[in-house]
PDB file of C-alpha atoms in Angstrom:
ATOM      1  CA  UNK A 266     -17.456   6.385 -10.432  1.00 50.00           C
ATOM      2  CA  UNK A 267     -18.982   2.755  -8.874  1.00 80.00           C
ATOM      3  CA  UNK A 268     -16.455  -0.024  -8.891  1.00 92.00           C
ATOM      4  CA  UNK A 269     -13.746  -0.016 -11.342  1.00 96.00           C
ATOM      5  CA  UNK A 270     -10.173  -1.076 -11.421  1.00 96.00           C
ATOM      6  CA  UNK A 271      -7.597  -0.399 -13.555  1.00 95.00           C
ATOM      7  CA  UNK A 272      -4.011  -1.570 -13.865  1.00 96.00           C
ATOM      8  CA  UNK A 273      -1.394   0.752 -15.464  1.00 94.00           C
ATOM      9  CA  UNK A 274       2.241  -0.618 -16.166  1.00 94.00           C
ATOM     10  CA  UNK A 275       4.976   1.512 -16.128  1.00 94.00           C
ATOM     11  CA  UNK A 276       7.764   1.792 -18.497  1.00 94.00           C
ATOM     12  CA  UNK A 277      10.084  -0.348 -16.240  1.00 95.00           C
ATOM     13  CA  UNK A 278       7.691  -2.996 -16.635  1.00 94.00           C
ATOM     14  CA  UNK A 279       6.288  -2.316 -13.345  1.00 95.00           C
ATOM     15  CA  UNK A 280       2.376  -2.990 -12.847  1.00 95.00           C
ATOM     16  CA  UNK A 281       0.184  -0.428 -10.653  1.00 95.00           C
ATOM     17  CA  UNK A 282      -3.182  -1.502 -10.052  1.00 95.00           C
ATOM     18  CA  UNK A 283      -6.187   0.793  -8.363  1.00 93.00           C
ATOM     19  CA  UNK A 284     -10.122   0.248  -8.025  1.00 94.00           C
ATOM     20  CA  UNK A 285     -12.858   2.479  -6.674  1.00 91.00           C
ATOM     21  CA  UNK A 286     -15.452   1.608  -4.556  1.00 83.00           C
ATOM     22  CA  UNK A 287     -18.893   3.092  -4.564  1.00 78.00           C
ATOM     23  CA  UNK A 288     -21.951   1.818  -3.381  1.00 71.00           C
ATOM     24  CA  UNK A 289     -25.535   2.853  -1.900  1.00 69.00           C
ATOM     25  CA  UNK A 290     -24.796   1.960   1.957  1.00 68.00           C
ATOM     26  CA  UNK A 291     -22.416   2.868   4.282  1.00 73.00           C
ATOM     27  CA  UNK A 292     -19.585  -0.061   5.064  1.00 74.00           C
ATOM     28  CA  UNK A 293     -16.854   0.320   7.726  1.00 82.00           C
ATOM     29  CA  UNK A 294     -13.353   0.000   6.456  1.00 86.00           C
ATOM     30  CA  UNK A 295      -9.518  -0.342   7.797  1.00 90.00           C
ATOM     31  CA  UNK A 296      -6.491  -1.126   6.429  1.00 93.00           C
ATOM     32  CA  UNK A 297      -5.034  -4.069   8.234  1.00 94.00           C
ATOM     33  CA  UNK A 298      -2.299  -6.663   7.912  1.00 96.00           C
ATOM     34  CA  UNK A 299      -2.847 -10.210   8.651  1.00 96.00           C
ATOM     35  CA  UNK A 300      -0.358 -12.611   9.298  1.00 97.00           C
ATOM     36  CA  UNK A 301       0.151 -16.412   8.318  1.00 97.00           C
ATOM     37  CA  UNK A 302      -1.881 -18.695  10.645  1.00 97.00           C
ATOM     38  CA  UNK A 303      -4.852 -16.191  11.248  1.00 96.00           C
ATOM     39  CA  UNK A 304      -7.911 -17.792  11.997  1.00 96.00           C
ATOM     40  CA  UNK A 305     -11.167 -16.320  10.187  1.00 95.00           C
ATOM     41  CA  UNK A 306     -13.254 -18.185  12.893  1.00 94.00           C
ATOM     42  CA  UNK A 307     -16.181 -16.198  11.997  1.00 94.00           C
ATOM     43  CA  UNK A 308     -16.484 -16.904   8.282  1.00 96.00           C
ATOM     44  CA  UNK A 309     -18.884 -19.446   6.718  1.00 97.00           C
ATOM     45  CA  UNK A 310     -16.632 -22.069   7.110  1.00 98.00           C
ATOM     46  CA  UNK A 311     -14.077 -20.891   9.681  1.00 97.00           C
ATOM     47  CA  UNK A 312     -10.468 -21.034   7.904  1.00 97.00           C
ATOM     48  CA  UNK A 313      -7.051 -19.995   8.890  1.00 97.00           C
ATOM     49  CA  UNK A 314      -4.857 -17.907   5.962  1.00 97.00           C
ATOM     50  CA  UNK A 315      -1.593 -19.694   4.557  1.00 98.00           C
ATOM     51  CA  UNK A 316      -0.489 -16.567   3.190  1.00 98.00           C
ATOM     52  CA  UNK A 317       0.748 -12.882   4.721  1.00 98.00           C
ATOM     53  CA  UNK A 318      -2.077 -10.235   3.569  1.00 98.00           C
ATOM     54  CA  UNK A 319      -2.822  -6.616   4.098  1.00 98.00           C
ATOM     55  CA  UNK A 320      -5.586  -4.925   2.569  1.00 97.00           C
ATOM     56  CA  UNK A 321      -8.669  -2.941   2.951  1.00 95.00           C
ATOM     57  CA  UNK A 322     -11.696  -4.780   4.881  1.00 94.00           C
ATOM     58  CA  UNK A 323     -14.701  -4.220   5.739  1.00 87.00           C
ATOM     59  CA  UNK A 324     -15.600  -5.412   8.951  1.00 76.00           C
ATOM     60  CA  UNK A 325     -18.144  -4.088  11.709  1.00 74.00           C
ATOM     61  CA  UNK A 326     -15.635  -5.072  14.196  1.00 76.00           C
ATOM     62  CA  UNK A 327     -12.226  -6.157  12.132  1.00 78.00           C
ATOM     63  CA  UNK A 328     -11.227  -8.140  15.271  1.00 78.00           C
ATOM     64  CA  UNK A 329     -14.044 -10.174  14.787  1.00 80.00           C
ATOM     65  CA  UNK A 330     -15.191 -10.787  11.012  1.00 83.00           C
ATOM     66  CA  UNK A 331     -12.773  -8.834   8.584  1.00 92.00           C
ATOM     67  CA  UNK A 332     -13.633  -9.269   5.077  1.00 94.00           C
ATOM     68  CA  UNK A 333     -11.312  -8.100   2.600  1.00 96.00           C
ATOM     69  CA  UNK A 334     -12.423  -6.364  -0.271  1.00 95.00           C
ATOM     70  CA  UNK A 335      -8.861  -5.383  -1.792  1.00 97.00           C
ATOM     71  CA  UNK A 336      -5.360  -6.602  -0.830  1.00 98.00           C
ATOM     72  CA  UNK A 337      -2.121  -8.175  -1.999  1.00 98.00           C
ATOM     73  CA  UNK A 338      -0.533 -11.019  -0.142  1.00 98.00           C
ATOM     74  CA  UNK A 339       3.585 -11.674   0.443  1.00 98.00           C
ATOM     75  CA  UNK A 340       3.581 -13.338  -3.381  1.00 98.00           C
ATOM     76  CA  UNK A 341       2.727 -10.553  -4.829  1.00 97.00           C
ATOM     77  CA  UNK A 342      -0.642 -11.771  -6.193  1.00 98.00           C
ATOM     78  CA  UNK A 343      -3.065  -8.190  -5.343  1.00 98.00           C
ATOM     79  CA  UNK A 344      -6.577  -7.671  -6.450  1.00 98.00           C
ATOM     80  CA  UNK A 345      -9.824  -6.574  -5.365  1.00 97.00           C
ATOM     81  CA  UNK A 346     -13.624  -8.298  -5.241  1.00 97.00           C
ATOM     82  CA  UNK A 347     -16.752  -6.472  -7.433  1.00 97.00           C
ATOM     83  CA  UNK A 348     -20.261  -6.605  -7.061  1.00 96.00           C
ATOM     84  CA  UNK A 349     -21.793  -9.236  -9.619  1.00 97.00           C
ATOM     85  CA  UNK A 350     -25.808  -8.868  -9.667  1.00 95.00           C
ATOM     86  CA  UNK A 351     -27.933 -10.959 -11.560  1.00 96.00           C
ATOM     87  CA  UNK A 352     -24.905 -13.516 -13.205  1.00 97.00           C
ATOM     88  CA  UNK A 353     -23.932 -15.015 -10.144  1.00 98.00           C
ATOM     89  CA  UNK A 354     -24.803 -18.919  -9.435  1.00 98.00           C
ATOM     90  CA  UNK A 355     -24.407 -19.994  -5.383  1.00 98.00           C
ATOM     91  CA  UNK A 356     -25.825 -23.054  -5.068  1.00 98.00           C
ATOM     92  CA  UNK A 357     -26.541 -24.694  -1.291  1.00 98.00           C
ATOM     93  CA  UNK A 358     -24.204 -25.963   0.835  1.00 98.00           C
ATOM     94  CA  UNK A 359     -24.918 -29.063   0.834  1.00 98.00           C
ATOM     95  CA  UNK A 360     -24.595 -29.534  -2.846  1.00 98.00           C
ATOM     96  CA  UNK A 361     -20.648 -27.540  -2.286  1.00 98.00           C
ATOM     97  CA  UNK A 362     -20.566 -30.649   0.902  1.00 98.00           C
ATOM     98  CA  UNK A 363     -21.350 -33.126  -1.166  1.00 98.00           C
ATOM     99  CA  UNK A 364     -19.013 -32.306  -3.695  1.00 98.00           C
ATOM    100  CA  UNK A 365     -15.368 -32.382  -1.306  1.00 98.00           C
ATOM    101  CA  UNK A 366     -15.269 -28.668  -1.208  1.00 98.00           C
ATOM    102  CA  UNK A 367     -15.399 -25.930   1.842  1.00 98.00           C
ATOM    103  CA  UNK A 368     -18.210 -23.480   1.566  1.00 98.00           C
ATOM    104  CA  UNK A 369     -17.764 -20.285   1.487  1.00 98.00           C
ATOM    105  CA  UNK A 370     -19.993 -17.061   1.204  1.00 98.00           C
ATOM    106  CA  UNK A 371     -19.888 -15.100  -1.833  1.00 98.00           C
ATOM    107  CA  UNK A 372     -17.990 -11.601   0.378  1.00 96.00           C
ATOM    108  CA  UNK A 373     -15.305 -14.023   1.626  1.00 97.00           C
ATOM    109  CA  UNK A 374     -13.737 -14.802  -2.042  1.00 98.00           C
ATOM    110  CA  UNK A 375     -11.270 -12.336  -2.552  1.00 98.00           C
ATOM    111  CA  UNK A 376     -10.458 -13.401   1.430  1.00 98.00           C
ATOM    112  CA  UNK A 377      -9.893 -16.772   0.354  1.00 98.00           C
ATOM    113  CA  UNK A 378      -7.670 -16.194  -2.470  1.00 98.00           C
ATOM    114  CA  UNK A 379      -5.363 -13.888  -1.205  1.00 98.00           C
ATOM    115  CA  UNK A 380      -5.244 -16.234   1.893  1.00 98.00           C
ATOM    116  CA  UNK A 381      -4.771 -19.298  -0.021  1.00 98.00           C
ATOM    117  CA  UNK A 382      -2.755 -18.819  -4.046  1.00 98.00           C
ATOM    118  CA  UNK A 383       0.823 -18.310  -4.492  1.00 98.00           C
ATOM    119  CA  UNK A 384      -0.139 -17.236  -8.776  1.00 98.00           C
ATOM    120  CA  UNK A 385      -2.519 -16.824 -10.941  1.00 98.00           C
ATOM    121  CA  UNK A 386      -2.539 -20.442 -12.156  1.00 98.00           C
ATOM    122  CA  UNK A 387      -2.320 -21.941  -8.485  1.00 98.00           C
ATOM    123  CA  UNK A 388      -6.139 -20.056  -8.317  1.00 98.00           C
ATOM    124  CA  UNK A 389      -6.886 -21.113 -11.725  1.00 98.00           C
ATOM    125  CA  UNK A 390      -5.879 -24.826 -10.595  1.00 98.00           C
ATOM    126  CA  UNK A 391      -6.971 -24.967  -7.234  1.00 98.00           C
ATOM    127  CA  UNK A 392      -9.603 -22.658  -6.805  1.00 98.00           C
ATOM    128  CA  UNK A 393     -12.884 -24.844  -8.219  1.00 98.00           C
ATOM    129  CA  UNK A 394     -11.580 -27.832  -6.754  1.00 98.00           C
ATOM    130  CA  UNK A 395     -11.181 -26.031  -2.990  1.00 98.00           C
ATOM    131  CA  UNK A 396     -14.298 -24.002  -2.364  1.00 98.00           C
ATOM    132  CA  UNK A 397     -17.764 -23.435  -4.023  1.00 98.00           C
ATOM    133  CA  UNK A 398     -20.210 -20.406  -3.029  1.00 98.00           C
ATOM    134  CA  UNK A 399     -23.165 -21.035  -0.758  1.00 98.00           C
ATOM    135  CA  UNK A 400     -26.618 -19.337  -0.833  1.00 98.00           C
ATOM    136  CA  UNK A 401     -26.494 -18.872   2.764  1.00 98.00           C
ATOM    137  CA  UNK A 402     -26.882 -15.459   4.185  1.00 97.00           C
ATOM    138  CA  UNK A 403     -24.511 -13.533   6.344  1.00 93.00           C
ATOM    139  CA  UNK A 404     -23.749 -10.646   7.780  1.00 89.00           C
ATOM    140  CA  UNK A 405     -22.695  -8.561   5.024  1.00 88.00           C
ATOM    141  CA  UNK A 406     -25.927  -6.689   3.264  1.00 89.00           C
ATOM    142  CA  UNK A 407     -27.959  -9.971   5.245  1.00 92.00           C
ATOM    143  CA  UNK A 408     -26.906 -12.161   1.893  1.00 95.00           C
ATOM    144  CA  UNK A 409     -24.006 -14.278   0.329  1.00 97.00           C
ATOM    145  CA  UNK A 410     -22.955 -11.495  -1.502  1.00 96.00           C
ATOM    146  CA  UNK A 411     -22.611 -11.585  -5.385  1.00 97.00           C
ATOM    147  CA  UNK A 412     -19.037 -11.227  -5.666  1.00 97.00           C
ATOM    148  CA  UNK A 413     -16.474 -11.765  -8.547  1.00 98.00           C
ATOM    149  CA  UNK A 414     -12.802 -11.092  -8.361  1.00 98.00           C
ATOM    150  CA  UNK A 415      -9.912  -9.383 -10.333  1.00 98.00           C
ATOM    151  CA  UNK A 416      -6.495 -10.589  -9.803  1.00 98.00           C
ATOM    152  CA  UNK A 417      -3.289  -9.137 -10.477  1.00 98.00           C
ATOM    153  CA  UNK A 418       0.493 -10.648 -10.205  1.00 98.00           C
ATOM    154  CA  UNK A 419       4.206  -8.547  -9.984  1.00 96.00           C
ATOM    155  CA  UNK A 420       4.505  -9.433 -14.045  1.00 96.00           C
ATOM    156  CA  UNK A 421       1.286  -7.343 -15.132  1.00 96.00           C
ATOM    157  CA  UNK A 422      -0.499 -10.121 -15.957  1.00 97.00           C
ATOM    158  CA  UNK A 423      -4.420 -10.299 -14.575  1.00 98.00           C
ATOM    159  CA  UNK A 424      -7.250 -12.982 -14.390  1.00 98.00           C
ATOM    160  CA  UNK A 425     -11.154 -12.735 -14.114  1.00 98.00           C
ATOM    161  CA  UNK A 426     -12.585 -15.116 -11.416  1.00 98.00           C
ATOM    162  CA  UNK A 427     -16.729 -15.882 -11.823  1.00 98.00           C
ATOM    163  CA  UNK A 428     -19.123 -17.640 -10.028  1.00 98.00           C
ATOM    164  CA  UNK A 429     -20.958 -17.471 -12.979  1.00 98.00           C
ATOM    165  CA  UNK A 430     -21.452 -21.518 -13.215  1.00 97.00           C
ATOM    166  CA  UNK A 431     -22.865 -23.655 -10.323  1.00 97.00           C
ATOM    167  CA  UNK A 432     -20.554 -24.865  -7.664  1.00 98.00           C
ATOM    168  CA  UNK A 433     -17.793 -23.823 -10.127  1.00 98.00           C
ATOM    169  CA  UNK A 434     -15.927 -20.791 -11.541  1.00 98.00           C
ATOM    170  CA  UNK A 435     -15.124 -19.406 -14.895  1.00 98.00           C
ATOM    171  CA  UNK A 436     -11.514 -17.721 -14.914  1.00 98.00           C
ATOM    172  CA  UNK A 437     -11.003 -15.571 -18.034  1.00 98.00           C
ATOM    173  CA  UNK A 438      -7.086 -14.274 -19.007  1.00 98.00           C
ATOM    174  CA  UNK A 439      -7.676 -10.520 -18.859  1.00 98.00           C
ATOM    175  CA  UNK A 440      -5.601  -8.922 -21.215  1.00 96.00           C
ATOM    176  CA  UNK A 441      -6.671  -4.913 -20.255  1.00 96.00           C
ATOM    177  CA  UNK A 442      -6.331  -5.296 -16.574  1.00 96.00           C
ATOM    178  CA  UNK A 443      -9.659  -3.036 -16.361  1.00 97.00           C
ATOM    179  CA  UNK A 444     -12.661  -4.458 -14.718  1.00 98.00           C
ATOM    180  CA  UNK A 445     -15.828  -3.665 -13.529  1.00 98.00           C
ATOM    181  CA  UNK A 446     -19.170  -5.099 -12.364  1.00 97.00           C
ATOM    182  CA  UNK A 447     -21.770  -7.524 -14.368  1.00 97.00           C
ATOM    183  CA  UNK A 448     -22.474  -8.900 -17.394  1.00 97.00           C
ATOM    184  CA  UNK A 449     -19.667 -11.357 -17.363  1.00 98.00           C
ATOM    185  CA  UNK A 450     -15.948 -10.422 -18.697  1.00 98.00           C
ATOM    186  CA  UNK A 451     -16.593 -11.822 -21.764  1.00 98.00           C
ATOM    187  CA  UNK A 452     -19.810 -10.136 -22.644  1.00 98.00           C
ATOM    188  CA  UNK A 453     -17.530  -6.682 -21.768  1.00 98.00           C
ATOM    189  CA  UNK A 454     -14.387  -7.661 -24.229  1.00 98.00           C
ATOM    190  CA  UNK A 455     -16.957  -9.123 -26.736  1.00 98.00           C
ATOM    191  CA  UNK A 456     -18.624  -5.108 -26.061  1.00 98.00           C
ATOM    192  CA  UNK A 457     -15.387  -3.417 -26.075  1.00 98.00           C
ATOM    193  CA  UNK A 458     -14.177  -5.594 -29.383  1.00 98.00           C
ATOM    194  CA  UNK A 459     -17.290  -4.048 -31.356  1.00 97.00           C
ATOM    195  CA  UNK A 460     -16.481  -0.484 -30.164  1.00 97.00           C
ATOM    196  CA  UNK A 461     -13.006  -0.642 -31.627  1.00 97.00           C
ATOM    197  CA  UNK A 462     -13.877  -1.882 -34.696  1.00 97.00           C
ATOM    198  CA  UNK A 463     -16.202   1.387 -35.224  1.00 95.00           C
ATOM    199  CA  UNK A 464     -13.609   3.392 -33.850  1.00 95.00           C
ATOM    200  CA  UNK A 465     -10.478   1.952 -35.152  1.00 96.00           C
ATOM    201  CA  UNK A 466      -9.796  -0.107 -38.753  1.00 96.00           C
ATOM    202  CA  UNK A 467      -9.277  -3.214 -36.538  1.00 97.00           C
ATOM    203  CA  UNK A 468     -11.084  -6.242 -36.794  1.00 97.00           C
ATOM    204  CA  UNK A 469     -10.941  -9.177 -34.339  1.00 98.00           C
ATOM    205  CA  UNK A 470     -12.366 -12.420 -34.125  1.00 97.00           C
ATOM    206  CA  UNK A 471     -13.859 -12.654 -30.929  1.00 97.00           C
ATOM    207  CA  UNK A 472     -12.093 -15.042 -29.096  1.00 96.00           C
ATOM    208  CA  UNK A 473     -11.987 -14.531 -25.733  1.00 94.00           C
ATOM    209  CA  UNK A 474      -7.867 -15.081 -25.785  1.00 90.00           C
ATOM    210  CA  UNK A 475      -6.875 -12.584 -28.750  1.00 95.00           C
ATOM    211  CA  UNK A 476      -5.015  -9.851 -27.256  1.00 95.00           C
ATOM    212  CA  UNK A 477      -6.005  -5.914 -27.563  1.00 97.00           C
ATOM    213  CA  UNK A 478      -3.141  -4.165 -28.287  1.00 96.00           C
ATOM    214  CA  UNK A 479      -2.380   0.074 -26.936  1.00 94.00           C
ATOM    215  CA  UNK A 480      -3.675   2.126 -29.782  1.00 95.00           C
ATOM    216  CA  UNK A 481      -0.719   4.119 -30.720  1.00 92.00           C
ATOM    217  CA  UNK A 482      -0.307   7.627 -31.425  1.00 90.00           C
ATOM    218  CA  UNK A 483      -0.169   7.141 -34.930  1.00 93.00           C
ATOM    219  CA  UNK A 484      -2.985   4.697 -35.683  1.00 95.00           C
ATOM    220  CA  UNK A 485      -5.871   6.352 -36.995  1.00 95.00           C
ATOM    221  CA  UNK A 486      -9.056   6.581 -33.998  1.00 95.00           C
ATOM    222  CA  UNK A 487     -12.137   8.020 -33.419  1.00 94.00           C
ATOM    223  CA  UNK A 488     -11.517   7.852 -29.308  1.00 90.00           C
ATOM    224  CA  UNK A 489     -14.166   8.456 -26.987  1.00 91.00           C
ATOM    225  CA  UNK A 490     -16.395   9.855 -29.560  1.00 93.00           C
ATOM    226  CA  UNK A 491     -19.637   8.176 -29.020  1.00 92.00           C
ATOM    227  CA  UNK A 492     -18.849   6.431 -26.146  1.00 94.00           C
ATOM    228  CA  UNK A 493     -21.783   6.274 -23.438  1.00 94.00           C
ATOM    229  CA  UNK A 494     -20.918   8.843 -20.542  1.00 93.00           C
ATOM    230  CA  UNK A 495     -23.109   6.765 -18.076  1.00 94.00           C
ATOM    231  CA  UNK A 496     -22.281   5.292 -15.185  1.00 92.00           C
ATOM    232  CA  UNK A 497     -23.153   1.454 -15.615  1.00 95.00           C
ATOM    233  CA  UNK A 498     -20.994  -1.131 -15.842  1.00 96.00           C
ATOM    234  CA  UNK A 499     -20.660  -1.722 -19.688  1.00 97.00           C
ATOM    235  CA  UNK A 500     -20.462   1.801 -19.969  1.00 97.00           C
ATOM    236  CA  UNK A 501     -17.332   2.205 -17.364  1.00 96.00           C
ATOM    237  CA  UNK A 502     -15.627  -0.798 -18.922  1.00 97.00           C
ATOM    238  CA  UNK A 503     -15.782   0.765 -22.145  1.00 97.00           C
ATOM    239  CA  UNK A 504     -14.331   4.262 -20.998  1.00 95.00           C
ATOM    240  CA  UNK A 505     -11.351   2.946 -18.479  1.00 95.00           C
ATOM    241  CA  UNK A 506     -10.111   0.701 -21.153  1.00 96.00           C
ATOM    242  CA  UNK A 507     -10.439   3.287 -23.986  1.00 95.00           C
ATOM    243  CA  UNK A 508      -8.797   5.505 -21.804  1.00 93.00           C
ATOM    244  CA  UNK A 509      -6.050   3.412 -20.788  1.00 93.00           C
ATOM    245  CA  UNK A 510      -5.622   2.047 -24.837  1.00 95.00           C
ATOM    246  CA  UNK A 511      -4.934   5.802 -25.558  1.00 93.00           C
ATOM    247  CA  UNK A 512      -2.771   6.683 -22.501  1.00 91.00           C
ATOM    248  CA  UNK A 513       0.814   7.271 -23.534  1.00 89.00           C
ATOM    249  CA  UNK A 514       3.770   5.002 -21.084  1.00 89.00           C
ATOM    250  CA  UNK A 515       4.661   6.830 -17.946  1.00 92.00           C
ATOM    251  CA  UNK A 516       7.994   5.987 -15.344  1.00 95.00           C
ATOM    252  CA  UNK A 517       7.291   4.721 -12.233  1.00 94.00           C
ATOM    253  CA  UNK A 518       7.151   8.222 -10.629  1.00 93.00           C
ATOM    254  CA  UNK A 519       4.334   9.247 -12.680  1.00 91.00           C
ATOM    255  CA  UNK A 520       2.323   5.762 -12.692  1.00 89.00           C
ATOM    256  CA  UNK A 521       0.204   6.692  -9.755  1.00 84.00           C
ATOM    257  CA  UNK A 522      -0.673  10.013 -11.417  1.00 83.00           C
ATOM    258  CA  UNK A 523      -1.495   8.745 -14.458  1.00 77.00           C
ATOM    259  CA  UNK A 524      -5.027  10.299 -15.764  1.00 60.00           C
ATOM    260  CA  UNK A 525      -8.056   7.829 -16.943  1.00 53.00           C
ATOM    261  CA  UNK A 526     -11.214   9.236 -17.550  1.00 47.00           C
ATOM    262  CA  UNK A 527     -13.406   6.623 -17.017  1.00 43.00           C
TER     263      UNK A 527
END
């Protein structure tokens, strides 16, 4: 399975949003809930949360150095950090110093935002002007960790965050609310764009914006024919958002028991 997430909305508009988390070492995790005014003394640059959070972290002691990997906070923004080898760009901190910004390691991003955003466009504001990602190592895996983000709000609507640019972000609109590790978002809808049009008779243009609209039950498809059965990251993009283009609308009762075969 590895890291995906996927975001199913219901028929009464309501969004439900899940991720799993796979990986080669053993982490400790708890559930916790962390109020306004908690002070993360033991991050990179210690910081206390403006926002009301509960979550999953990972944490060898949680009263000492939680972490969260997944959460939502009392806004309703809710999302989850992935692993993001070989694409990332950290740069030192000095160069985030020099620049007006807090420095942060590459685990404690999905901290920060849930801590610190109100909506998707207070992050896609505020986020490249607040913090930038140092190279420094830590405690988690003995590295900044190569992190990116997937964020979610109570409308449905998601957004990408990337380190993929020095000292900076790139946020992409993400209009399948599935997600999963590297190459960048753009490289998977730019992958997932091309499998459609051999599948489907759609064509797109490739901008990153268009939307990808469910494929209904009467529009002529191929499916998961052909699609790799692997589990790498282009290839588990490709099969949760097939998947979830194909499911059929469920009521709130059912949205957690929805089936994706990714």
């Amino acid at each position: 399975m590895a890291c995906t997430g996927i975001e199913l909305i219901s028929r009464q508009g309501n969004p439900y949003w899940a991720r799993t988390q796979d990986f080669e070492q053993h982490f400790e995790y708890a559930g916790v809930k962390l109020p306004k005014g908690y002070t993360f003394v033991n991050a990179y640059t210690p910081f206390a949360s403006e926002r009301n959070v509960m979550g999953i972290v990972w944490a060898k002691d949680i009263h000492h150095a939680p972490v969260f990997l997944d959460g939502i906070n009392e806004y309703g923004l809710c999302g989850g950090t992935f692993y993001f080898d070989h694409f990332y760009r950290y740069v030192p901190t000095e160069v985030i110093k020099a620049s007006g910004k807090t420095a942060i390691r590459g685990e404690e991003l999905c901290t920060w935002i849930l801590t610190h955003y109100k909506s998707l466009d207070d992050i896609k504001v505020n986020l490249g002007r607040d913090i930038g990602i140092t190279t420094e190592p830590g405690p988690m895996m003995g590295m900044s960790v190569p992190q990116h983000c997937v964020m979610h709000d109570e409308t449905g609507r998601s957004i990408v965050i990337e380190p993929s640019v020095e000292n900076g972000f790139q946020i992409f609109e993400n209009p399948l609310g599935v997600f999963t590790n590297a190459p960048t978002f753009d490289w998977h809808l730019n992958n997932l764009k091309t499998w459609l049009e051999r599948t489907t008779k759609r064509t797109y243009s490739y901008d990153v914006a268009e939307p990808i609209a469910q494929i209904k039950l009467s529009e002529p498809t191929s499916g998961l024919v052909g699609i790799p059965a692997d589990y790498k990251p282009e290839s588990r993009f490709l099969r949760a958002a097939m998947s979830k283009l194909m499911s059929v609308e469920v009521n709130d009762d059912e949205a957690l028991n929805q089936p994706t075969n990714y």
